[in-house]
Each structure stands twice: as C-alpha cells, then as structure tokens.
Amino acid sequence: QVQLVESGGGSVQAGGSLTLSCVASGNTAGTYYMGWFRQTPGNVRERVATLTNGGVLKYAEFVEGRFTISRDNAKNTLSLQMNNLKPNDTAIYYCAADDDARTYYSGRAKYWGQGTQVTVSS
C-alpha cells in the first residue's frame, strides 16, 4: 500500500503561481508512474503531468509550458510548480501513483491522495 498526501493548494489571481507537493509513504515501489490529475468544477478528470521513476515526462497540452513537475525519489516527494495560472485551472488537484502504465494513464491509478483545491480568480 502507498499513502499519498498533498499540500500547497490555495486561491490566487490569474497570472499567479502555486506549488503543489505530494509525499508518498508505505511501499513506494508502487510509485513508478507518479503525477498530477485534476477534477474540474464540471467534474471532468484530466491528467495534468506525469514523471516516471525512469525520468519519462509528460504534460497535458493545456499546460502550455506553464507547469513544471519534479520528483525526489530519495524523499518520496512529487511537486508541481504552476505559473501563469488561469481561471480554467481551477480544480481539485490529486497526486496519483501506480506501477502499471495502463491503469495509471487511463485515470484509474491504484493510489490517490485526498486532493487539494486550487482556485484561480480573474
């Protein structure tokens, strides 16, 4: 089992920045695929960014160079630096992890954090 705990959400104005953090504990061998998803107010779940233990990096198109994902495997932490935030970035952001690519990339990751709210006002 893996436990994921996020922090760092909040409210900012458009153009502002936030950094989200996620700490993994437990059997972290199950966190090869690790990243951030978000659930929008319209209840749409989107994959935002992924960084595998092997260094493979993927961003959603809507990120447009504004976000940077990083992970520290020694500390079992994952971060998402978000710059130039837009109102449509408003969502609950979830840290997710899995050791199976199919379930992770389909949005059915084995492990999820509790979520952290990000609100961007215009």
Short mmCIF file of C-alpha atoms in Angstrom, two decimals:
data_model
loop_
_atom_site.label_atom_id
_atom_site.label_comp_id
_atom_site.label_asym_id
_atom_site.label_seq_id
_atom_site.Cartn_x
_atom_site.Cartn_y
_atom_site.Cartn_z
CA GLN A 1 0.00 0.00 0.00
CA VAL A 2 1.03 3.57 -0.72
CA GLN A 3 -0.26 6.66 1.03
CA LEU A 4 -0.16 10.00 -0.78
CA VAL A 5 -0.62 13.34 0.97
CA GLU A 6 -0.87 16.58 -0.99
CA SER A 7 -0.37 20.13 0.16
CA GLY A 8 0.03 23.56 -1.34
CA GLY A 9 -3.31 24.41 -2.91
CA GLY A 10 -4.98 27.76 -2.42
CA SER A 11 -6.53 30.78 -4.08
CA VAL A 12 -4.66 33.09 -6.42
CA GLN A 13 -5.45 35.65 -9.05
CA ALA A 14 -4.93 34.95 -12.71
CA GLY A 15 -1.25 35.12 -13.56
CA GLY A 16 -0.23 33.96 -10.11
CA SER A 17 1.73 30.90 -9.06
CA LEU A 18 1.30 27.96 -6.73
CA THR A 19 3.40 24.93 -5.89
CA LEU A 20 1.74 21.63 -5.03
CA SER A 21 3.59 18.93 -3.12
CA CYS A 22 2.88 15.26 -2.58
CA VAL A 23 4.59 12.97 -0.11
CA ALA A 24 4.43 9.22 -0.61
CA SER A 25 4.79 6.71 2.18
CA GLY A 26 4.38 2.97 2.54
CA ASN A 27 5.51 0.59 -0.19
CA THR A 28 6.85 3.22 -2.57
CA ALA A 29 7.90 0.54 -5.02
CA GLY A 30 4.36 1.04 -6.33
CA THR A 31 5.03 4.62 -7.47
CA TYR A 32 6.88 4.11 -10.76
CA TYR A 33 4.25 6.22 -12.51
CA MET A 34 3.52 9.30 -10.47
CA GLY A 35 1.82 12.51 -11.38
CA TRP A 36 -0.97 15.02 -11.01
CA PHE A 37 -4.58 14.82 -12.14
CA ARG A 38 -7.28 17.40 -11.67
CA GLN A 39 -11.05 17.30 -11.30
CA THR A 40 -12.68 20.41 -12.74
CA PRO A 41 -15.86 22.07 -11.43
CA GLY A 42 -17.61 20.38 -14.35
CA ASN A 43 -16.47 17.04 -12.89
CA VAL A 44 -14.05 16.26 -15.69
CA ARG A 45 -10.89 14.41 -14.63
CA GLU A 46 -7.79 15.43 -16.54
CA ARG A 47 -4.25 14.16 -16.38
CA VAL A 48 -2.01 17.19 -15.86
CA ALA A 49 1.57 15.93 -15.66
CA THR A 50 3.46 12.70 -15.13
CA LEU A 51 7.03 11.91 -14.20
CA THR A 52 8.05 8.27 -14.02
CA ASN A 53 10.76 6.88 -11.82
CA GLY A 54 12.72 6.39 -15.03
CA GLY A 55 12.51 10.09 -15.89
CA VAL A 56 9.82 9.98 -18.58
CA LEU A 57 7.96 13.27 -18.55
CA LYS A 58 4.52 14.01 -19.98
CA TYR A 59 2.40 17.15 -19.80
CA ALA A 60 -1.14 17.76 -20.93
CA GLU A 61 -1.47 20.12 -23.87
CA PHE A 62 -3.32 22.69 -21.78
CA VAL A 63 -0.22 23.12 -19.58
CA GLU A 64 1.42 25.07 -22.42
CA GLY A 65 4.78 25.34 -20.66
CA ARG A 66 3.31 26.90 -17.52
CA PHE A 67 3.76 23.97 -15.12
CA THR A 68 6.85 22.02 -14.06
CA ILE A 69 6.68 18.61 -12.44
CA SER A 70 9.56 17.23 -10.41
CA ARG A 71 10.19 14.35 -8.06
CA ASP A 72 12.76 13.48 -5.44
CA ASN A 73 12.89 9.71 -5.20
CA ALA A 74 15.14 9.81 -2.15
CA LYS A 75 12.50 11.79 -0.26
CA ASN A 76 9.49 10.17 -2.00
CA THR A 77 8.11 13.56 -2.95
CA LEU A 78 6.46 14.92 -6.07
CA SER A 79 5.95 18.59 -6.83
CA LEU A 80 4.09 20.67 -9.38
CA GLN A 81 5.16 24.26 -9.87
CA MET A 82 2.32 26.14 -11.56
CA ASN A 83 2.94 29.56 -13.07
CA ASN A 84 0.75 31.95 -15.00
CA LEU A 85 -2.37 30.31 -13.63
CA LYS A 86 -5.64 30.84 -15.46
CA PRO A 87 -9.24 30.73 -14.16
CA ASN A 88 -9.82 27.48 -16.02
CA ASP A 89 -7.02 25.88 -13.99
CA THR A 90 -9.48 25.96 -11.08
CA ALA A 91 -9.90 22.37 -9.93
CA ILE A 92 -9.14 19.88 -7.23
CA TYR A 93 -5.65 18.57 -7.89
CA TYR A 94 -4.80 14.99 -7.00
CA CYS A 95 -1.48 13.24 -6.69
CA ALA A 96 -1.66 9.74 -8.14
CA ALA A 97 0.69 6.79 -8.37
CA ASP A 98 0.77 3.31 -9.82
CA ASP A 99 3.21 0.69 -11.00
CA ASP A 100 1.02 -0.20 -14.00
CA ALA A 101 1.03 2.10 -17.02
CA ARG A 102 -2.39 1.03 -18.29
CA THR A 103 -4.28 1.85 -15.13
CA TYR A 104 -2.28 4.98 -14.43
CA TYR A 105 -2.70 6.57 -17.87
CA SER A 106 -6.36 5.61 -18.05
CA GLY A 107 -7.02 7.66 -14.92
CA ARG A 108 -7.60 4.60 -12.72
CA ALA A 109 -4.35 4.78 -10.77
CA LYS A 110 -4.05 2.46 -7.82
CA TYR A 111 -3.17 5.19 -5.32
CA TRP A 112 -4.61 8.67 -4.88
CA GLY A 113 -4.13 11.50 -2.46
CA GLN A 114 -7.04 13.30 -0.83
CA GLY A 115 -6.85 16.24 -3.24
CA THR A 116 -6.03 19.90 -2.80
CA GLN A 117 -8.18 22.76 -4.09
CA VAL A 118 -6.73 25.32 -6.48
CA THR A 119 -8.88 28.35 -7.22
CA VAL A 120 -7.84 30.98 -9.75
CA SER A 121 -9.86 34.17 -9.96
CA SER A 122 -9.89 36.57 -12.89
#
